mmCIF file of C-alpha atoms in Angstrom:
data_model
loop_
_atom_site.group_PDB
_atom_site.id
_atom_site.type_symbol
_atom_site.label_atom_id
_atom_site.label_comp_id
_atom_site.label_asym_id
_atom_site.label_seq_id
_atom_site.Cartn_x
_atom_site.Cartn_y
_atom_site.Cartn_z
ATOM 1 C CA MET B 18 -50.897 -16.238 28.756
ATOM 2 C CA LEU B 19 -49.776 -14.985 32.156
ATOM 3 C CA LYS B 20 -52.049 -16.210 34.948
ATOM 4 C CA ALA B 21 -50.056 -15.923 38.166
ATOM 5 C CA ILE B 22 -47.236 -13.930 39.757
ATOM 6 C CA PHE B 23 -45.111 -15.375 42.537
ATOM 7 C CA LEU B 24 -43.313 -12.928 44.821
ATOM 8 C CA ASP B 25 -40.582 -13.052 47.423
ATOM 9 C CA MET B 26 -41.182 -10.887 50.526
ATOM 10 C CA ASP B 27 -37.913 -9.754 52.149
ATOM 11 C CA GLU B 28 -36.058 -7.103 50.129
ATOM 12 C CA THR B 29 -38.491 -7.703 47.247
ATOM 13 C CA LEU B 30 -41.854 -6.446 48.471
ATOM 14 C CA CYS B 31 -40.720 -5.273 51.901
ATOM 15 C CA ALA B 32 -37.808 -3.197 53.173
ATOM 16 C CA THR B 33 -36.336 -5.768 55.517
ATOM 17 C CA SER B 34 -32.907 -4.104 55.642
ATOM 18 C CA VAL B 35 -34.536 -0.845 56.811
ATOM 19 C CA ALA B 36 -36.382 -2.709 59.552
ATOM 20 C CA ASP B 37 -33.149 -4.460 60.541
ATOM 21 C CA LYS B 38 -31.376 -1.126 60.971
ATOM 22 C CA GLN B 39 -34.173 0.155 63.185
ATOM 23 C CA ALA B 40 -34.142 -3.071 65.181
ATOM 24 C CA LEU B 41 -30.378 -2.893 65.693
ATOM 25 C CA ALA B 42 -30.654 0.704 66.892
ATOM 26 C CA THR B 43 -33.305 -0.385 69.398
ATOM 27 C CA LEU B 44 -31.173 -3.344 70.435
ATOM 28 C CA LYS B 45 -28.053 -1.212 70.891
ATOM 29 C CA ASP B 46 -29.882 1.309 73.089
ATOM 30 C CA TYR B 47 -31.278 -1.499 75.203
ATOM 31 C CA VAL B 48 -28.055 -3.438 75.802
ATOM 32 C CA GLN B 49 -26.060 -0.255 76.423
ATOM 33 C CA SER B 50 -28.506 0.817 79.105
ATOM 34 C CA GLN B 51 -28.548 -2.603 80.786
ATOM 35 C CA PHE B 52 -24.922 -3.706 80.329
ATOM 36 C CA PRO B 53 -22.562 -0.700 80.327
ATOM 37 C CA THR B 54 -19.410 -2.855 80.071
ATOM 38 C CA LEU B 55 -20.619 -4.520 76.853
ATOM 39 C CA ASN B 56 -19.177 -3.451 73.509
ATOM 40 C CA ALA B 57 -22.635 -2.911 72.041
ATOM 41 C CA ASP B 58 -21.448 -2.220 68.499
ATOM 42 C CA VAL B 59 -19.566 -5.510 68.295
ATOM 43 C CA PHE B 60 -22.452 -7.409 69.853
ATOM 44 C CA CYS B 61 -25.030 -5.965 67.444
ATOM 45 C CA GLN B 62 -22.824 -6.621 64.392
ATOM 46 C CA ARG B 63 -22.265 -10.206 65.461
ATOM 47 C CA TYR B 64 -25.877 -10.744 66.449
ATOM 48 C CA ILE B 65 -27.354 -9.774 63.064
ATOM 49 C CA ALA B 66 -24.722 -11.948 61.360
ATOM 50 C CA GLY B 67 -25.855 -14.848 63.544
ATOM 51 C CA VAL B 68 -29.510 -14.213 62.794
ATOM 52 C CA TYR B 69 -28.711 -14.559 59.097
ATOM 53 C CA LYS B 70 -26.818 -17.801 59.834
ATOM 54 C CA GLN B 71 -23.419 -16.347 58.945
ATOM 55 C CA LEU B 72 -21.868 -17.621 62.183
ATOM 56 C CA ASN B 73 -22.998 -21.238 61.912
ATOM 57 C CA ASP B 74 -19.484 -22.510 61.211
ATOM 58 C CA GLU B 75 -18.180 -20.656 64.251
ATOM 59 C CA PHE B 76 -20.916 -21.911 66.545
ATOM 60 C CA PRO B 77 -21.828 -25.423 65.393
ATOM 61 C CA GLN B 78 -23.428 -26.070 68.777
ATOM 62 C CA LEU B 79 -26.109 -23.546 67.899
ATOM 63 C CA VAL B 80 -26.936 -25.204 64.588
ATOM 64 C CA THR B 81 -28.600 -28.036 66.493
ATOM 65 C CA LEU B 82 -31.143 -25.491 67.771
ATOM 66 C CA LEU B 83 -32.268 -24.313 64.342
ATOM 67 C CA ASP B 84 -35.548 -26.224 64.534
ATOM 68 C CA ASN B 85 -36.492 -23.701 67.237
ATOM 69 C CA GLU B 86 -35.566 -20.284 65.852
ATOM 70 C CA LEU B 87 -36.496 -18.378 68.991
ATOM 71 C CA LEU B 88 -34.328 -20.608 71.183
ATOM 72 C CA PHE B 89 -31.526 -20.364 68.597
ATOM 73 C CA ARG B 90 -31.531 -16.572 68.787
ATOM 74 C CA GLN B 91 -31.793 -16.432 72.566
ATOM 75 C CA THR B 92 -28.879 -18.825 72.916
ATOM 76 C CA LEU B 93 -26.945 -16.816 70.323
ATOM 77 C CA VAL B 94 -27.363 -13.760 72.571
ATOM 78 C CA GLN B 95 -25.956 -15.657 75.538
ATOM 79 C CA THR B 96 -23.054 -16.983 73.457
ATOM 80 C CA LEU B 97 -22.092 -13.536 72.185
ATOM 81 C CA PHE B 98 -22.235 -12.081 75.683
ATOM 82 C CA ALA B 99 -20.018 -14.902 76.933
ATOM 83 C CA GLN B 100 -17.438 -13.953 74.288
ATOM 84 C CA GLN B 101 -17.220 -10.593 76.035
ATOM 85 C CA GLN B 102 -16.924 -12.313 79.420
ATOM 86 C CA ILE B 103 -20.388 -11.264 80.529
ATOM 87 C CA SER B 104 -22.575 -13.890 82.147
ATOM 88 C CA LEU B 105 -26.189 -13.618 81.048
ATOM 89 C CA SER B 106 -29.221 -15.439 82.381
ATOM 90 C CA PHE B 107 -31.665 -16.982 79.953
ATOM 91 C CA GLU B 108 -34.336 -14.513 81.128
ATOM 92 C CA GLN B 109 -32.040 -11.615 80.263
ATOM 93 C CA ALA B 110 -31.390 -13.158 76.830
ATOM 94 C CA VAL B 111 -35.142 -13.411 76.268
ATOM 95 C CA ALA B 112 -35.557 -9.703 77.037
ATOM 96 C CA ILE B 113 -32.684 -8.741 74.699
ATOM 97 C CA GLN B 114 -34.126 -10.839 71.874
ATOM 98 C CA ALA B 115 -37.542 -9.248 72.460
ATOM 99 C CA ALA B 116 -36.031 -5.756 72.146
ATOM 100 C CA PHE B 117 -34.700 -6.631 68.706
ATOM 101 C CA ASP B 118 -37.988 -8.184 67.582
ATOM 102 C CA ASP B 119 -40.052 -5.230 68.801
ATOM 103 C CA GLY B 120 -37.815 -2.755 66.992
ATOM 104 C CA ARG B 121 -37.856 -4.803 63.832
ATOM 105 C CA MET B 122 -41.626 -5.136 63.613
ATOM 106 C CA ALA B 123 -42.112 -1.441 64.331
ATOM 107 C CA GLY B 124 -40.111 -0.675 61.203
ATOM 108 C CA PHE B 125 -41.243 -3.461 58.899
ATOM 109 C CA ASP B 126 -43.298 -2.325 55.908
ATOM 110 C CA PHE B 127 -43.685 -2.504 52.139
ATOM 111 C CA PHE B 128 -41.415 -0.564 49.844
ATOM 112 C CA PRO B 129 -43.131 2.603 48.521
ATOM 113 C CA GLU B 130 -45.771 1.997 45.852
ATOM 114 C CA VAL B 131 -45.775 -1.770 46.344
ATOM 115 C CA LYS B 132 -49.273 -1.963 47.835
ATOM 116 C CA THR B 133 -50.622 0.000 44.886
ATOM 117 C CA MET B 134 -48.809 -2.349 42.505
ATOM 118 C CA LEU B 135 -50.223 -5.424 44.218
ATOM 119 C CA SER B 136 -53.731 -4.018 44.042
ATOM 120 C CA SER B 137 -53.326 -3.407 40.328
ATOM 121 C CA LEU B 138 -51.829 -6.832 39.622
ATOM 122 C CA ARG B 139 -54.447 -8.666 41.640
ATOM 123 C CA GLN B 140 -57.172 -7.439 39.276
ATOM 124 C CA HIS B 141 -55.652 -9.602 36.539
ATOM 125 C CA TYR B 142 -53.495 -12.307 38.129
ATOM 126 C CA LYS B 143 -53.327 -14.655 41.087
ATOM 127 C CA LEU B 144 -50.623 -13.492 43.498
ATOM 128 C CA VAL B 145 -48.593 -15.864 45.662
ATOM 129 C CA VAL B 146 -45.944 -14.797 48.184
ATOM 130 C CA ILE B 147 -43.224 -17.443 48.574
ATOM 131 C CA THR B 148 -40.941 -16.485 51.438
ATOM 132 C CA ASN B 149 -38.057 -18.441 52.905
ATOM 133 C CA GLY B 150 -37.447 -18.372 56.611
ATOM 134 C CA PRO B 151 -38.761 -19.778 59.877
ATOM 135 C CA VAL B 152 -42.308 -19.321 61.117
ATOM 136 C CA PHE B 153 -40.915 -17.429 64.122
ATOM 137 C CA SER B 154 -39.653 -14.542 61.985
ATOM 138 C CA GLN B 155 -41.857 -14.675 58.907
ATOM 139 C CA HIS B 156 -45.332 -14.812 60.441
ATOM 140 C CA PRO B 157 -44.881 -11.546 62.390
ATOM 141 C CA LYS B 158 -43.722 -9.850 59.190
ATOM 142 C CA LEU B 159 -46.746 -11.139 57.324
ATOM 143 C CA ALA B 160 -48.993 -9.883 60.124
ATOM 144 C CA ALA B 161 -47.278 -6.472 60.295
ATOM 145 C CA THR B 162 -48.005 -5.885 56.601
ATOM 146 C CA THR B 163 -51.421 -7.617 56.605
ATOM 147 C CA MET B 164 -50.008 -9.502 53.627
ATOM 148 C CA ASN B 165 -53.053 -11.767 53.371
ATOM 149 C CA GLU B 166 -55.112 -8.731 52.351
ATOM 150 C CA HIS B 167 -52.862 -8.012 49.380
ATOM 151 C CA VAL B 168 -52.210 -11.440 47.852
ATOM 152 C CA ASP B 169 -54.175 -14.625 47.242
ATOM 153 C CA TYR B 170 -51.809 -17.199 48.803
ATOM 154 C CA ILE B 171 -48.796 -17.243 51.099
ATOM 155 C CA ILE B 172 -46.204 -20.023 51.360
ATOM 156 C CA VAL B 173 -43.667 -19.862 54.214
ATOM 157 C CA GLY B 174 -40.568 -21.923 53.550
ATOM 158 C CA GLY B 175 -40.177 -22.885 57.179
ATOM 159 C CA GLU B 176 -43.498 -24.725 56.998
ATOM 160 C CA GLU B 177 -42.525 -26.698 53.890
ATOM 161 C CA PRO B 178 -40.389 -29.831 53.354
ATOM 162 C CA ALA B 179 -37.857 -27.627 51.548
ATOM 163 C CA GLU B 180 -37.423 -23.903 50.936
ATOM 164 C CA LYS B 181 -36.570 -22.043 47.736
ATOM 165 C CA PRO B 182 -34.874 -22.966 45.414
ATOM 166 C CA ALA B 183 -36.516 -26.402 45.819
ATOM 167 C CA LEU B 184 -38.779 -27.384 42.957
ATOM 168 C CA SER B 185 -41.419 -28.589 45.414
ATOM 169 C CA ILE B 186 -42.208 -25.151 46.789
ATOM 170 C CA PHE B 187 -42.699 -23.680 43.320
ATOM 171 C CA GLN B 188 -44.779 -26.664 42.281
ATOM 172 C CA LYS B 189 -47.019 -26.091 45.306
ATOM 173 C CA ALA B 190 -47.606 -22.498 44.185
ATOM 174 C CA LEU B 191 -48.387 -23.658 40.646
ATOM 175 C CA ASP B 192 -50.846 -26.222 41.963
ATOM 176 C CA TRP B 193 -52.571 -23.681 44.185
ATOM 177 C CA VAL B 194 -53.204 -21.264 41.319
ATOM 178 C CA GLY B 195 -53.867 -23.975 38.779
ATOM 179 C CA CYS B 196 -51.415 -22.920 36.095
ATOM 180 C CA GLN B 197 -48.420 -24.232 34.167
ATOM 181 C CA PRO B 198 -44.859 -22.916 34.611
ATOM 182 C CA ASN B 199 -45.064 -20.912 31.378
ATOM 183 C CA GLU B 200 -48.105 -19.125 32.754
ATOM 184 C CA ALA B 201 -46.308 -17.644 35.764
ATOM 185 C CA LEU B 202 -43.586 -15.170 36.716
ATOM 186 C CA HIS B 203 -41.537 -15.169 39.914
ATOM 187 C CA MET B 204 -39.823 -12.041 41.301
ATOM 188 C CA GLY B 205 -37.233 -12.042 44.069
ATOM 189 C CA ASP B 206 -33.923 -10.545 45.172
ATOM 190 C CA SER B 207 -31.983 -13.759 45.770
ATOM 191 C CA LEU B 208 -30.229 -15.253 42.754
ATOM 192 C CA ALA B 209 -29.581 -18.517 44.594
ATOM 193 C CA ALA B 210 -33.084 -18.954 46.040
ATOM 194 C CA ASP B 211 -35.501 -17.027 43.843
ATOM 195 C CA ILE B 212 -33.938 -16.945 40.404
ATOM 196 C CA ALA B 213 -32.308 -20.385 40.421
ATOM 197 C CA GLY B 214 -35.512 -21.835 41.877
ATOM 198 C CA ALA B 215 -37.791 -20.233 39.306
ATOM 199 C CA ASN B 216 -35.472 -21.145 36.454
ATOM 200 C CA GLY B 217 -35.349 -24.733 37.658
ATOM 201 C CA ALA B 218 -39.146 -24.860 37.725
ATOM 202 C CA GLY B 219 -39.434 -23.480 34.189
ATOM 203 C CA ILE B 220 -40.903 -20.208 35.440
ATOM 204 C CA ALA B 221 -39.808 -16.843 34.017
ATOM 205 C CA SER B 222 -37.697 -15.098 36.666
ATOM 206 C CA VAL B 223 -37.456 -11.425 37.622
ATOM 207 C CA TRP B 224 -34.438 -10.483 39.698
ATOM 208 C CA VAL B 225 -34.555 -7.433 41.959
ATOM 209 C CA ASP B 226 -30.978 -6.154 41.797
ATOM 210 C CA THR B 227 -30.149 -4.597 45.178
ATOM 211 C CA GLY B 228 -26.673 -3.599 44.033
ATOM 212 C CA LYS B 229 -24.601 -6.121 45.972
ATOM 213 C CA ALA B 230 -21.278 -6.889 44.308
ATOM 214 C CA SER B 231 -21.439 -10.466 45.592
ATOM 215 C CA ASP B 232 -24.700 -10.951 43.715
ATOM 216 C CA HIS B 233 -23.313 -9.579 40.460
ATOM 217 C CA ALA B 234 -20.471 -12.079 40.685
ATOM 218 C CA LYS B 235 -23.043 -14.879 40.496
ATOM 219 C CA LEU B 236 -24.739 -13.665 37.328
ATOM 220 C CA SER B 237 -22.496 -15.766 35.120
ATOM 221 C CA GLN B 238 -23.894 -18.891 36.788
ATOM 222 C CA ILE B 239 -27.492 -17.832 37.465
ATOM 223 C CA THR B 240 -29.236 -15.846 34.750
ATOM 224 C CA PRO B 241 -32.600 -14.173 35.387
ATOM 225 C CA THR B 242 -35.100 -13.727 32.598
ATOM 226 C CA TYR B 243 -35.505 -10.072 33.557
ATOM 227 C CA ILE B 244 -33.695 -7.652 35.860
ATOM 228 C CA VAL B 245 -35.243 -4.734 37.749
ATOM 229 C CA THR B 246 -33.904 -2.396 40.419
ATOM 230 C CA GLN B 247 -37.257 -1.566 42.002
ATOM 231 C CA PRO B 248 -40.159 -3.957 42.587
ATOM 232 C CA GLN B 249 -42.756 -1.736 40.915
ATOM 233 C CA GLN B 250 -40.842 -2.147 37.643
ATOM 234 C CA LEU B 251 -42.529 -5.550 37.481
ATOM 235 C CA LEU B 252 -45.397 -3.800 35.710
ATOM 236 C CA ASP B 253 -43.021 -2.922 32.839
ATOM 237 C CA VAL B 254 -41.683 -6.464 32.809
ATOM 238 C CA ILE B 255 -45.181 -7.873 32.340
ATOM 239 C CA THR B 256 -45.729 -5.607 29.348
ATOM 240 C CA GLN B 257 -42.391 -6.747 27.920
ATOM 241 C CA HIS B 258 -43.159 -10.392 28.655
ATOM 242 C CA PHE B 259 -46.382 -10.249 26.700
ATOM 243 C CA ALA B 260 -44.675 -8.465 23.797
#
């Protein structure tokens, strides 16, 4: 018997990539207006890569700041400006970072039909959002969507001893809803975090396929129980799961 549904947030319930594009457009306009000699396109491309920790090997000195995500991003801004031979004060870096954050939150929202789906599911199941990421970035997203009004519990990886795919974070969700692994489903877009984590916890997994070739290459190693291309297809999965 299905009792609980666990859900990732970014790119599963919410259109994070759409918000990122809006944020980068806001960021580009801001830095172009303030720093006309800056190659804004290169800066924005590198900045978003750094935000998603894709430049950690290049900038190991920044990795030591990861316990403070805001400071990490502000220092990343300064570092990327320095690569273009532009000296930037910390106060200027703070303002640039704020421009990105403001643009991102203005565009952050659920995918279409998701709120309706959550309302329907909540009539029958306990809903738990399990989202990786630091408090600095995840709490504003949760506030922007008033997520606490749509689900029963929220677990932010940055507040836990370990993030997905760690067994501990899934076990916490199971304990909170009072059910066994075979009484839950977990849906997310990350094969490495969501699907591997749910599989490892003995929980049926639902992968949201966003069409990335790099993800499809991993399917031979990480196999979801179900695959969907849109989050609202979870309703069909539940029917299939019961059958």
